[in-house]
Amino acid sequence: MTFSVTILGCGSATPSLKHFTSAQIVNVREKLFLVDCGDGTQIQLRGCRLPFGGINHIFISHLHGDHCFGLMGVISSFGLLGRTAPLFVYAPKEFEQIFKAMLDFFCSDFPFEVVFHGFDSTKQELIYDDRSVSVTTIPLKHRVPCAGFLFREKSVEDHIDRKMCDYYHVPQWEYSRIKAGGDFILEDGTVISHERLTKPADKPRSYAYCCDTAYNPQMIEQIKGVDAMYHDCTYSAQDESKANVYYHSTTRQAALIAAQAGVGQLIMGHFSARYPDESLLLEEAKQVFANSVLAKEKMAVNL
Amino acid sequence: MTFSVTILGCGSATPSLKHFTSAQIVNVREKLFLVDCGDGTQIQLRGCRLPFGGINHIFISHLHGDHCFGLMGVISSFGLLGRTAPLFVYAPKEFEQIFKAMLDFFCSDFPFEVVFHGFDSTKQELIYDDRSVSVTTIPLKHRVPCAGFLFREKSVEDHIDRKMCDYYHVPQWEYSRIKAGGDFILEDGTVISHERLTKPADKPRSYAYCCDTAYNPQMIEQIKGVDAMYHDCTYSAQDESKANVYYHSTTRQAALIAAQAGVGQLIMGHFSARYPDESLLLEEAKQVFANSVLAKEKMAVNL
């Protein structure tokens, strides 16, 4: 079952010749979640041939333009493409008033509802929950209210081992009970254990989006052991003073968080345009946390 | 002296795999005017390597998202890049309230002023005027208040013919007077005419941006004889009924306007994504007006 992250933009501040500003699609079992929405996000959605209709939930980390100026374009295109299903937008609560004013002005005649959920970015809050995945905010340290998002896949039931079930003549109507943990009892009273009749389900996966943020060890406890983390890597380790001023992170700081939280993989992003050779940023991170990769537009990471 | 139009986007409604939404740069003697500003315009400005700092005036034809959703991104990037010069934005007056609300929310700490000029799109209005160019609105026929923009270069003085001036020993301090139309009188009283001492200045050029609009013969008088016209060509001639419903034009209607107004060149744009082969659109227009060209992203037309 799919759990992937597709990078639509991983530059910072303003678009460069190399990067779009922040946006990505998290695909959990074919549900598409749009995380941040910088200018031109809908162009990248088209470029990646992602279906606009598959997106029902948009998460905005904070209200700097490079994370939200593409939102009206995306919503407007949904309308033009004939959407009728409601769209849910999650953002710091400070956004509500201006967002509603923009919707009223530009989208009043649209044939679908936009439901706004404002969150308090200083707290961990469960903002989305369904059968397959939950999304919780991660309080971050930035110049304005800002939260990351923790995607946690739900456990699935063990898979039926058809060969073993056939061998013991288990009738199909027993499958649901066995998948849910039950054993099977033969006519002679012999107990065939659940473990013998099933193959264990895959481990549920998890992903943390942590952008934009200064070095923020407070979040380590929350994101411990996630399979992948996308983290603010705006600056080289040599420019830590700049990172401190603007509440961003260096490559080294991101890698330290990755190491301390024991994540599976660090996806580095939100690159400042001042570094023409990003491979140097990668080297810096790898010195602290080996399994680091540079984000890149249109790159997909499968968890 | 430069008078050029660079297409940043010439698609309609939503970005496609082929086109960005509406935006273009009109360069008149190295002053850059941004005309319309669809989503991702700043990405195209970067892609065309156009200097952000050279843009002081932005003209918005109407308030559909595909013509203005890139505006906040452009303004915001101006701020991040350290702009201090005021920026002038011209748009239908209906935009003022929401635009100021967005500026207050997203750009309140910016180190430059944004000056808004709202116009009444039902009237011809001179909205910009300097030594080298004037810009007048062109009332258009669309579903919402919408205006085109007529750029008229100012006449320049005739050029001094250095060889002739040297021959008659005309002192340099007389050049300004002669360029402005004066003759030169030799010591023996012989009059050397202005025409003999100068080369005629280039004819002042003009450009009309007419997008979005239904077939609108009312504007012909105003744009008569312009060197180039960019015109709404959303639909094929075969889809005239659709054009009528949405207040757009067909290729044939645009070409009719071009022919009736006697323009130098028709630049066709605002293409619907429904036509995979735009060369057919070009053929339709050429049947009515031979000097038609298809707009294309990053194309520059020199007038």
Coordinates of C-alpha atoms in Angstrom, one line a residue:
Chain A
M1 CA 0.0 0.0 0.0
T2 CA 1.3 3.4 -1.0
F3 CA 2.9 5.8 1.5
S4 CA 4.9 8.3 -0.5
V5 CA 6.0 11.9 -0.4
T6 CA 6.3 13.8 -3.7
I7 CA 8.2 17.1 -3.6
L8 CA 6.5 19.9 -5.6
G9 CA 8.8 22.7 -4.3
C10 CA 11.8 22.7 -1.8
G11 CA 13.2 26.2 -2.2
S12 CA 12.9 29.0 0.4
A13 CA 11.6 32.5 0.3
T14 CA 11.3 33.2 -3.5
P15 CA 11.4 30.8 -6.4
S16 CA 14.8 30.4 -8.0
L17 CA 15.9 29.0 -11.3
K18 CA 16.3 25.7 -9.5
H19 CA 13.4 25.5 -7.0
F20 CA 9.8 26.2 -6.5
T21 CA 8.7 27.3 -3.0
S22 CA 7.3 24.9 -0.5
A23 CA 4.7 22.3 -1.4
Q24 CA 4.5 18.5 -1.3
I25 CA 2.0 15.7 -1.7
V26 CA 1.8 13.0 0.9
N27 CA 0.0 10.0 -0.5
V28 CA -1.3 7.6 2.1
R29 CA -3.0 4.6 0.4
E30 CA -4.1 6.8 -2.5
K31 CA -5.4 9.6 -0.4
L32 CA -3.5 12.7 -1.4
F33 CA -2.7 15.4 1.2
L34 CA -1.2 18.7 0.0
V35 CA 1.3 20.0 2.6
D36 CA 2.0 23.7 2.1
C37 CA 1.2 25.5 -1.1
G38 CA 3.8 28.1 -2.3
D39 CA 3.3 30.1 -5.5
G40 CA 2.8 28.0 -8.5
T41 CA 1.9 24.8 -6.7
Q42 CA -0.8 24.0 -9.2
I43 CA 1.7 24.2 -12.0
Q44 CA 3.8 21.5 -10.2
L45 CA 0.7 19.4 -9.5
R46 CA 0.1 19.4 -13.3
G47 CA 3.8 18.8 -14.0
C48 CA 3.7 15.7 -11.8
R49 CA 0.4 14.6 -13.3
L50 CA -1.2 14.4 -9.9
P51 CA -5.0 14.3 -10.0
F52 CA -6.4 17.5 -8.6
G53 CA -9.6 15.6 -7.7
G54 CA -7.6 13.3 -5.4
I55 CA -6.8 16.1 -2.9
N56 CA -9.4 16.7 -0.2
H57 CA -7.1 18.1 2.6
I58 CA -4.6 20.9 2.5
F59 CA -2.3 21.6 5.4
I60 CA -0.6 25.0 5.7
S61 CA 2.3 25.1 8.2
H62 CA 2.5 28.9 8.5
L63 CA 1.5 32.1 6.8
H64 CA 4.6 33.2 5.0
G65 CA 3.9 33.6 1.3
D66 CA 6.3 30.9 0.2
H67 CA 4.1 28.4 2.0
C68 CA 0.7 29.6 1.1
F69 CA 0.5 32.0 -1.9
G70 CA -0.4 29.1 -4.3
L71 CA -3.5 28.2 -2.2
M72 CA -6.0 30.5 -4.0
G73 CA -4.8 29.2 -7.4
V74 CA -5.3 25.6 -6.3
I75 CA -8.7 26.2 -4.9
S76 CA -9.8 28.2 -7.9
S77 CA -8.6 25.5 -10.3
F78 CA -10.6 22.9 -8.3
G79 CA -13.6 25.1 -8.9
L80 CA -12.9 25.5 -12.6
L81 CA -12.4 21.7 -13.0
G82 CA -15.9 21.1 -11.6
R83 CA -15.2 19.9 -8.1
T84 CA -18.2 19.4 -5.9
A85 CA -16.7 17.5 -2.9
P86 CA -15.8 19.7 0.1
L87 CA -12.2 20.8 0.6
F88 CA -10.7 20.9 4.0
V89 CA -7.9 23.5 4.7
Y90 CA -5.9 23.3 8.0
A91 CA -3.8 26.3 8.9
P92 CA -2.8 28.4 11.9
K93 CA -6.0 30.0 13.2
E94 CA -4.6 33.5 12.5
F95 CA -5.4 32.8 8.8
E96 CA -9.1 32.4 9.1
Q97 CA -10.3 36.0 8.6
I98 CA -8.2 36.9 5.5
F99 CA -8.7 33.5 4.0
K100 CA -12.5 33.8 4.2
A101 CA -12.3 37.3 2.8
M102 CA -10.2 36.0 -0.2
L103 CA -12.6 33.1 -0.7
D104 CA -15.6 35.5 -0.6
F105 CA -14.0 37.7 -3.2
F106 CA -12.6 35.2 -5.6
C107 CA -14.5 32.0 -5.1
S108 CA -18.1 33.0 -4.0
D109 CA -19.7 31.2 -7.0
F110 CA -17.8 27.9 -6.6
P111 CA -19.8 24.7 -6.5
F112 CA -18.0 23.2 -3.5
E113 CA -17.5 24.1 0.1
V114 CA -14.2 25.1 1.6
V115 CA -14.0 24.1 5.3
F116 CA -11.4 25.9 7.3
H117 CA -9.8 24.3 10.4
G118 CA -7.6 26.8 12.4
F119 CA -5.2 25.3 14.8
D120 CA -3.1 26.6 17.7
S121 CA 0.4 26.1 16.4
T122 CA 1.8 26.0 20.0
K123 CA 0.2 22.7 20.8
Q124 CA 0.2 19.2 19.5
E125 CA -3.3 18.8 18.0
L126 CA -4.8 15.8 16.2
I127 CA -6.3 17.6 13.2
Y128 CA -7.1 14.7 10.9
D129 CA -8.1 11.1 11.6
D130 CA -9.5 8.4 9.4
R131 CA -9.3 4.6 9.1
S132 CA -5.9 4.7 7.5
V133 CA -4.0 7.7 8.8
S134 CA -3.9 10.4 11.4
V135 CA -2.3 13.8 11.2
T136 CA -1.1 15.7 14.3
T137 CA 0.5 19.2 14.4
I138 CA 4.1 19.5 15.6
P139 CA 4.8 22.8 17.3
L140 CA 7.8 24.4 15.6
K141 CA 10.0 27.4 16.4
H142 CA 9.7 30.1 13.7
R143 CA 9.2 33.9 13.4
V144 CA 5.5 33.5 13.1
P145 CA 3.1 30.8 14.4
C146 CA 4.2 27.6 12.6
A147 CA 3.5 23.9 12.9
G148 CA 4.8 20.8 11.3
F149 CA 2.6 17.7 10.5
L150 CA 3.0 14.2 11.7
F151 CA 1.4 11.6 9.5
R152 CA 0.9 8.2 11.2
E153 CA -0.5 5.3 9.2
K154 CA -2.9 3.0 11.1
S155 CA -2.2 -0.6 11.7
V156 CA -3.8 -3.0 9.2
E157 CA -4.9 -6.5 10.0
D158 CA -2.7 -9.5 9.3
H159 CA -3.0 -11.0 5.8
I160 CA -4.7 -14.4 5.3
D161 CA -2.2 -17.1 4.2
R162 CA -4.4 -18.7 1.6
K163 CA -2.3 -21.8 1.3
M164 CA -2.5 -22.6 5.0
C165 CA -6.2 -21.8 5.2
D166 CA -6.9 -24.1 2.2
Y167 CA -4.7 -26.8 3.8
Y168 CA -6.9 -26.7 7.0
H169 CA -10.1 -26.3 5.0
V170 CA -10.9 -22.9 6.7
P171 CA -14.1 -21.6 5.2
Q172 CA -14.0 -18.1 3.7
W173 CA -16.6 -16.7 6.1
E174 CA -14.0 -17.3 8.9
Y175 CA -11.4 -15.1 7.2
S176 CA -12.5 -11.8 8.8
R177 CA -12.4 -13.2 12.3
I178 CA -9.0 -14.8 11.7
K179 CA -7.5 -11.6 10.2
A180 CA -8.7 -9.7 13.3
G181 CA -6.7 -12.1 15.6
G182 CA -8.8 -15.2 16.0
D183 CA -7.6 -18.9 15.9
F184 CA -9.4 -21.7 14.0
I185 CA -10.6 -24.9 15.7
L186 CA -10.8 -28.1 13.6
E187 CA -13.6 -30.7 14.1
D188 CA -11.3 -32.8 16.3
G189 CA -10.8 -29.8 18.6
T190 CA -7.3 -29.0 17.4
V191 CA -6.5 -25.3 17.6
I192 CA -4.8 -23.8 14.5
S193 CA -3.3 -20.5 15.8
H194 CA -3.9 -17.2 14.1
E195 CA -0.1 -16.9 13.5
R196 CA -0.2 -20.1 11.5
L197 CA -3.0 -19.0 9.2
T198 CA -1.8 -15.4 8.5
K199 CA 1.2 -13.4 7.4
P200 CA 2.0 -10.4 9.6
A201 CA 0.8 -7.1 8.4
D202 CA 3.4 -4.5 7.3
K203 CA 4.5 -2.2 10.1
P204 CA 2.5 1.1 10.0
R205 CA 4.6 3.9 8.6
S206 CA 5.0 7.5 9.7
Y207 CA 6.3 10.8 8.2
A208 CA 7.1 14.1 9.8
Y209 CA 7.1 17.4 7.9
C210 CA 9.1 20.0 9.9
C211 CA 9.3 23.2 8.0
D212 CA 10.0 26.1 8.8
T213 CA 11.8 25.9 12.1
A214 CA 14.9 26.8 14.1
Y215 CA 16.7 24.0 15.8
N216 CA 13.9 22.6 17.9
P217 CA 14.9 19.6 20.1
Q218 CA 11.5 19.9 21.9
M219 CA 9.9 18.1 19.0
I220 CA 12.2 15.0 19.2
E221 CA 9.9 13.1 21.6
Q222 CA 6.9 13.5 19.3
I223 CA 8.6 12.4 16.1
K224 CA 10.7 9.6 17.5
G225 CA 11.2 6.7 15.1
V226 CA 9.3 8.1 12.1
D227 CA 10.3 6.5 8.9
A228 CA 11.1 9.8 7.2
M229 CA 11.4 13.4 8.2
Y230 CA 11.4 16.4 5.9
H231 CA 13.3 19.1 7.7
D232 CA 14.2 22.8 7.2
C233 CA 17.8 22.9 5.9
T234 CA 17.8 26.5 4.7
Y235 CA 21.4 27.1 5.6
S236 CA 24.8 25.6 5.5
A237 CA 26.3 24.6 8.9
Q238 CA 28.7 27.5 8.4
D239 CA 25.9 30.0 8.4
E240 CA 24.4 29.1 11.8
S241 CA 24.3 32.7 12.9
K242 CA 22.0 33.5 9.9
A243 CA 19.8 30.5 10.7
N244 CA 19.5 31.8 14.3
V245 CA 18.4 35.2 13.2
Y246 CA 15.7 34.0 10.8
Y247 CA 14.5 31.0 12.8
H248 CA 15.6 28.5 10.2
S249 CA 17.9 25.5 10.6
T250 CA 21.3 24.5 9.2
T251 CA 22.0 21.1 7.6
R252 CA 23.8 20.0 10.7
Q253 CA 21.0 21.0 13.1
A254 CA 18.5 19.1 10.9
A255 CA 20.7 16.1 10.9
L256 CA 21.2 16.3 14.7
I257 CA 17.4 16.2 15.1
A258 CA 17.2 13.2 12.7
A259 CA 19.9 11.4 14.7
Q260 CA 18.4 12.2 18.1
A261 CA 14.9 11.2 17.0
G262 CA 16.2 8.0 15.3
V263 CA 14.3 8.7 12.1
G264 CA 14.7 6.4 9.1
Q265 CA 15.6 9.0 6.6
L266 CA 16.2 12.7 6.6
I267 CA 14.8 14.5 3.5
M268 CA 16.5 17.9 3.4
G269 CA 14.6 20.9 2.0
H270 CA 13.8 24.6 2.0
F271 CA 17.2 25.4 0.5
S272 CA 18.4 29.0 0.4
A273 CA 19.2 30.2 -3.1
R274 CA 22.7 31.3 -1.9
Y275 CA 24.2 27.8 -2.3
P276 CA 24.8 27.0 -6.0
D277 CA 26.2 23.5 -5.1
E278 CA 23.7 21.8 -2.8
S279 CA 25.9 18.6 -2.7
L280 CA 27.9 20.4 -0.1
L281 CA 24.8 20.8 2.1
L282 CA 24.3 17.0 1.7
E283 CA 27.8 16.3 2.8
E284 CA 27.4 18.4 6.0
A285 CA 24.2 16.5 6.9
K286 CA 25.7 13.1 6.2
Q287 CA 28.5 13.8 8.6
V288 CA 25.9 13.7 11.4
F289 CA 23.2 11.5 9.9
A290 CA 24.2 9.2 7.1
N291 CA 20.7 8.5 5.6
S292 CA 20.1 12.0 4.4
V293 CA 18.9 13.0 0.9
L294 CA 18.4 16.3 -0.8
A295 CA 14.8 17.0 -1.8
K296 CA 14.3 17.9 -5.4
E297 CA 11.3 19.0 -7.4
K298 CA 9.2 16.0 -8.7
M299 CA 11.2 13.5 -6.6
A300 CA 9.0 10.9 -4.9
V301 CA 10.1 9.1 -1.7
N302 CA 8.4 5.8 -1.0
L303 CA 8.2 5.0 2.7
Chain B
M1 CA 15.4 51.7 -28.5
T2 CA 13.6 48.7 -27.0
F3 CA 9.9 48.2 -27.3
S4 CA 9.2 44.5 -26.7
V5 CA 6.6 42.1 -25.3
T6 CA 7.8 39.0 -23.4
I7 CA 5.1 36.4 -22.8
L8 CA 5.3 34.8 -19.3
G9 CA 2.0 32.9 -19.7
C10 CA -0.6 32.6 -22.4
G11 CA -2.9 29.8 -21.2
S12 CA -6.4 30.3 -19.9
A13 CA -8.2 29.4 -16.7
T14 CA -5.8 27.0 -15.0
P15 CA -2.1 26.1 -15.9
S16 CA -1.7 23.2 -18.2
L17 CA 1.3 21.1 -19.1
K18 CA 2.0 23.6 -21.9
H19 CA 1.0 27.0 -20.5
F20 CA 1.2 29.3 -17.5
T21 CA -1.7 31.6 -17.0
S22 CA -1.7 35.2 -18.1
A23 CA 1.3 37.5 -17.6
Q24 CA 3.6 39.4 -19.8
I25 CA 6.3 42.0 -19.6
V26 CA 6.1 45.1 -21.8
N27 CA 9.5 46.7 -22.1
V28 CA 9.5 50.3 -23.3
R29 CA 13.0 51.7 -23.5
E30 CA 14.1 49.5 -20.6
K31 CA 11.2 50.3 -18.3
L32 CA 9.5 47.0 -17.5
F33 CA 5.7 46.9 -17.2
L34 CA 4.1 43.8 -15.9
V35 CA 0.7 43.1 -17.5
D36 CA -1.5 40.6 -15.6
C37 CA 0.0 38.3 -13.0
G38 CA -1.3 34.7 -13.0
D39 CA -0.2 32.1 -10.5
G40 CA 3.5 31.5 -10.8
T41 CA 4.4 34.7 -12.6
Q42 CA 7.5 35.2 -10.5
I43 CA 8.7 31.8 -11.5
Q44 CA 8.5 32.9 -15.1
L45 CA 10.2 36.2 -14.4
R46 CA 13.1 34.2 -12.9
G47 CA 13.0 31.8 -15.9
C48 CA 13.2 34.6 -18.3
R49 CA 16.0 36.2 -16.2
L50 CA 14.0 39.5 -16.1
P51 CA 15.2 41.8 -13.3
F52 CA 12.6 42.1 -10.5
G53 CA 13.9 45.5 -9.7
G54 CA 13.2 46.8 -13.1
I55 CA 9.4 46.5 -12.6
N56 CA 7.7 49.5 -11.0
H57 CA 4.2 49.3 -12.5
I58 CA 1.8 46.3 -12.6
F59 CA -1.4 46.4 -14.6
I60 CA -4.2 43.9 -13.8
S61 CA -6.9 43.6 -16.5
H62 CA -9.5 41.9 -14.3
L63 CA -9.9 40.0 -11.1
H64 CA -10.1 36.4 -12.3
G65 CA -7.5 34.3 -10.6
D66 CA -5.7 33.4 -13.8
H67 CA -4.8 37.1 -14.2
C68 CA -4.0 38.1 -10.6
F69 CA -3.2 35.2 -8.3
G70 CA 0.6 35.6 -8.8
L71 CA 0.5 39.2 -7.6
M72 CA 1.1 38.6 -3.9
G73 CA 4.0 36.3 -4.7
V74 CA 5.6 39.0 -6.9
I75 CA 5.1 41.7 -4.4
S76 CA 6.3 39.5 -1.6
S77 CA 9.5 38.6 -3.5
F78 CA 10.1 42.3 -4.2
G79 CA 10.1 42.8 -0.4
L80 CA 12.4 39.8 0.3
L81 CA 14.8 41.1 -2.4
G82 CA 15.2 44.4 -0.5
R83 CA 13.1 46.7 -2.7
T84 CA 12.7 50.2 -1.4
A85 CA 11.2 52.0 -4.5
P86 CA 7.4 52.3 -4.4
L87 CA 5.4 49.9 -6.6
F88 CA 2.4 51.0 -8.5
V89 CA -0.5 48.6 -9.1
Y90 CA -3.3 49.4 -11.5
A91 CA -6.5 47.3 -11.4
P92 CA -10.3 47.6 -11.6
K93 CA -11.3 49.6 -8.6
E94 CA -13.3 46.7 -7.2
F95 CA -10.0 45.2 -6.2
E96 CA -8.9 47.8 -3.7
Q97 CA -10.5 46.5 -0.5
I98 CA -9.4 42.9 -0.7
F99 CA -6.0 43.9 -2.1
K100 CA -5.3 46.2 0.8
A101 CA -6.4 43.5 3.3
M102 CA -4.0 41.0 1.7
L103 CA -1.2 43.6 1.8
D104 CA -1.9 44.3 5.5
F105 CA -1.9 40.7 6.3
F106 CA 1.1 39.4 4.3
C107 CA 3.3 42.5 3.6
S108 CA 2.9 44.9 6.5
D109 CA 6.6 44.9 7.4
F110 CA 7.8 45.5 3.8
P111 CA 10.3 48.3 3.3
F112 CA 8.5 49.8 0.3
E113 CA 5.1 51.3 -0.5
V114 CA 2.5 49.7 -2.7
V115 CA 0.4 52.4 -4.4
F116 CA -2.9 51.2 -5.7
H117 CA -4.7 52.9 -8.6
G118 CA -8.2 51.7 -9.2
F119 CA -9.7 52.3 -12.6
D120 CA -13.2 52.2 -14.0
S121 CA -13.0 49.5 -16.6
T122 CA -16.0 50.9 -18.6
K123 CA -14.1 54.0 -19.6
Q124 CA -10.9 54.8 -21.5
E125 CA -8.6 56.2 -18.8
L126 CA -5.0 57.5 -19.1
I127 CA -3.5 55.7 -16.1
Y128 CA 0.2 56.1 -16.8
D129 CA 2.2 58.8 -18.5
D130 CA 5.9 59.6 -18.6
R131 CA 8.4 61.1 -21.0
S132 CA 8.5 57.9 -23.1
V133 CA 5.2 56.1 -22.9
S134 CA 1.6 56.5 -21.9
V135 CA -0.8 53.7 -20.9
T136 CA -4.6 54.0 -21.4
T137 CA -7.2 51.4 -20.5
I138 CA -9.3 49.8 -23.2
P139 CA -12.8 48.9 -22.1
L140 CA -13.4 45.2 -22.8
K141 CA -16.4 42.9 -22.8
H142 CA -16.0 40.2 -20.2
R143 CA -18.1 38.5 -17.4
V144 CA -16.5 40.8 -14.8
P145 CA -15.1 44.4 -15.1
C146 CA -12.2 44.1 -17.4
A147 CA -9.9 46.4 -19.3
G148 CA -7.1 46.1 -21.8
F149 CA -4.1 48.4 -21.9
L150 CA -2.9 50.5 -24.8
F151 CA 0.8 51.4 -24.6
R152 CA 1.8 54.4 -26.8
E153 CA 5.4 55.4 -27.1
K154 CA 6.1 59.1 -27.2
S155 CA 7.8 60.7 -30.2
V156 CA 11.5 61.2 -29.9
E157 CA 13.4 64.1 -31.4
D158 CA 15.2 63.6 -34.7
H159 CA 18.7 62.3 -34.5
I160 CA 21.7 64.7 -35.3
D161 CA 23.5 63.7 -38.5
R162 CA 27.1 64.1 -37.2
K163 CA 28.7 64.1 -40.6
M164 CA 26.5 66.9 -41.9
C165 CA 26.9 68.9 -38.7
D166 CA 30.7 68.6 -38.9
Y167 CA 30.6 69.6 -42.6
Y168 CA 28.8 72.9 -41.8
H169 CA 30.9 73.4 -38.6
V170 CA 27.8 73.4 -36.4
P171 CA 29.0 73.8 -32.8
Q172 CA 27.8 71.1 -30.3
W173 CA 25.9 73.6 -28.2
E174 CA 23.5 74.0 -31.1
Y175 CA 22.6 70.3 -31.3
S176 CA 19.6 70.4 -28.8
R177 CA 18.0 73.3 -30.7
I178 CA 18.5 71.6 -34.0
K179 CA 17.1 68.2 -32.7
A180 CA 14.1 70.1 -31.4
G181 CA 13.4 71.3 -35.0
G182 CA 15.6 74.4 -35.5
D183 CA 17.7 75.3 -38.6
F184 CA 21.3 76.5 -38.5
I185 CA 22.4 79.8 -40.1
L186 CA 26.0 80.1 -41.4
E187 CA 28.0 83.3 -41.0
D188 CA 27.2 84.4 -44.6
G189 CA 23.4 84.1 -43.7
T190 CA 22.8 80.8 -45.6
V191 CA 20.1 78.8 -43.8
I192 CA 20.9 75.0 -43.4
S193 CA 17.6 73.4 -42.8
H194 CA 16.8 71.1 -39.8
E195 CA 16.1 68.3 -42.3
R196 CA 19.6 68.5 -43.8
L197 CA 21.3 68.3 -40.4
T198 CA 19.2 65.5 -38.9
K199 CA 18.0 61.9 -39.6
P200 CA 14.3 61.5 -38.9
A201 CA 13.4 59.8 -35.6
D202 CA 11.8 56.4 -35.6
K203 CA 8.0 56.4 -35.7
P204 CA 6.6 56.0 -32.2
R205 CA 5.3 52.5 -31.6
S206 CA 2.2 51.2 -29.9
Y207 CA 0.9 48.0 -28.4
A208 CA -2.6 46.9 -27.3
Y209 CA -3.2 44.1 -24.7
C210 CA -6.8 43.0 -25.1
C211 CA -7.5 40.1 -22.8
D212 CA -10.0 38.7 -21.7
T213 CA -12.8 39.8 -24.0
A214 CA -15.7 38.7 -26.2
Y215 CA -15.7 40.0 -29.7
N216 CA -15.6 43.7 -29.1
P217 CA -15.7 45.9 -32.2
Q218 CA -16.3 49.0 -30.0
M219 CA -12.5 49.0 -29.2
I220 CA -11.4 49.2 -32.9
E221 CA -11.4 53.0 -33.0
Q222 CA -9.1 53.2 -30.0
I223 CA -6.5 50.7 -31.1
K224 CA -6.4 51.6 -34.8
G225 CA -3.0 51.1 -36.3
V226 CA -1.1 49.8 -33.3
D227 CA 2.0 47.9 -34.2
A228 CA 1.0 44.8 -32.3
M229 CA -2.1 43.6 -30.5
Y230 CA -2.3 40.7 -28.0
H231 CA -5.8 39.4 -28.2
D232 CA -7.9 36.7 -26.4
C233 CA -8.0 33.6 -28.7
T234 CA -9.4 31.2 -26.1
Y235 CA -11.5 29.2 -28.6
S236 CA -11.3 27.8 -32.1
A237 CA -13.7 29.4 -34.6
Q238 CA -15.7 26.2 -34.4
D239 CA -16.5 26.9 -30.8
E240 CA -18.0 30.3 -31.2
S241 CA -21.0 29.4 -29.1
K242 CA -18.7 28.6 -26.1
A243 CA -16.9 31.9 -26.6
N244 CA -20.2 33.7 -26.5
V245 CA -21.2 32.0 -23.2
Y246 CA -17.9 32.8 -21.4
Y247 CA -17.3 36.2 -23.0
H248 CA -14.1 35.1 -24.7
S249 CA -13.1 35.3 -28.4
T250 CA -12.4 32.9 -31.1
T251 CA -9.4 33.0 -33.3
R252 CA -11.5 34.3 -36.1
Q253 CA -13.0 37.1 -34.0
A254 CA -9.6 38.2 -32.8
A255 CA -8.3 38.2 -36.4
L256 CA -11.4 40.2 -37.5
I257 CA -10.6 42.8 -34.9
A258 CA -6.9 42.8 -36.0
A259 CA -8.0 43.3 -39.7
Q260 CA -10.5 46.0 -38.9
A261 CA -8.2 47.9 -36.7
G262 CA -5.3 47.6 -39.2
V263 CA -2.8 46.4 -36.6
G264 CA 0.7 45.4 -37.6
Q265 CA 0.7 42.0 -35.9
L266 CA -1.8 39.9 -34.0
I267 CA -0.3 38.0 -31.1
M268 CA -2.8 35.2 -30.3
G269 CA -3.0 34.1 -26.6
H270 CA -5.2 32.9 -23.7
F271 CA -5.5 29.5 -25.2
S272 CA -8.0 27.0 -23.9
A273 CA -6.3 23.7 -22.9
R274 CA -8.8 21.8 -25.0
Y275 CA -6.8 22.3 -28.2
P276 CA -3.8 20.0 -28.2
D277 CA -2.7 21.3 -31.7
E278 CA -2.6 25.0 -31.6
S279 CA -1.3 25.3 -35.1
L280 CA -4.9 24.8 -36.2
L281 CA -5.9 27.9 -34.2
L282 CA -3.1 29.8 -36.0
E283 CA -4.4 28.6 -39.4
E284 CA -7.9 29.9 -38.5
A285 CA -6.6 33.3 -37.6
K286 CA -4.4 33.5 -40.7
Q287 CA -7.3 33.0 -43.0
V288 CA -8.6 36.4 -41.8
F289 CA -5.4 38.2 -40.8
A290 CA -2.2 37.0 -42.3
N291 CA 0.3 38.5 -39.8
S292 CA -0.9 36.4 -36.8
V293 CA 1.4 34.5 -34.5
L294 CA 0.8 32.2 -31.6
A295 CA 2.0 33.4 -28.2
K296 CA 4.3 31.0 -26.4
E297 CA 5.9 31.2 -22.9
K298 CA 9.3 33.0 -22.9
M299 CA 8.7 34.3 -26.5
A300 CA 9.7 38.0 -27.0
V301 CA 8.2 40.1 -29.7
N302 CA 10.1 43.2 -30.7
L303 CA 8.0 46.0 -32.1

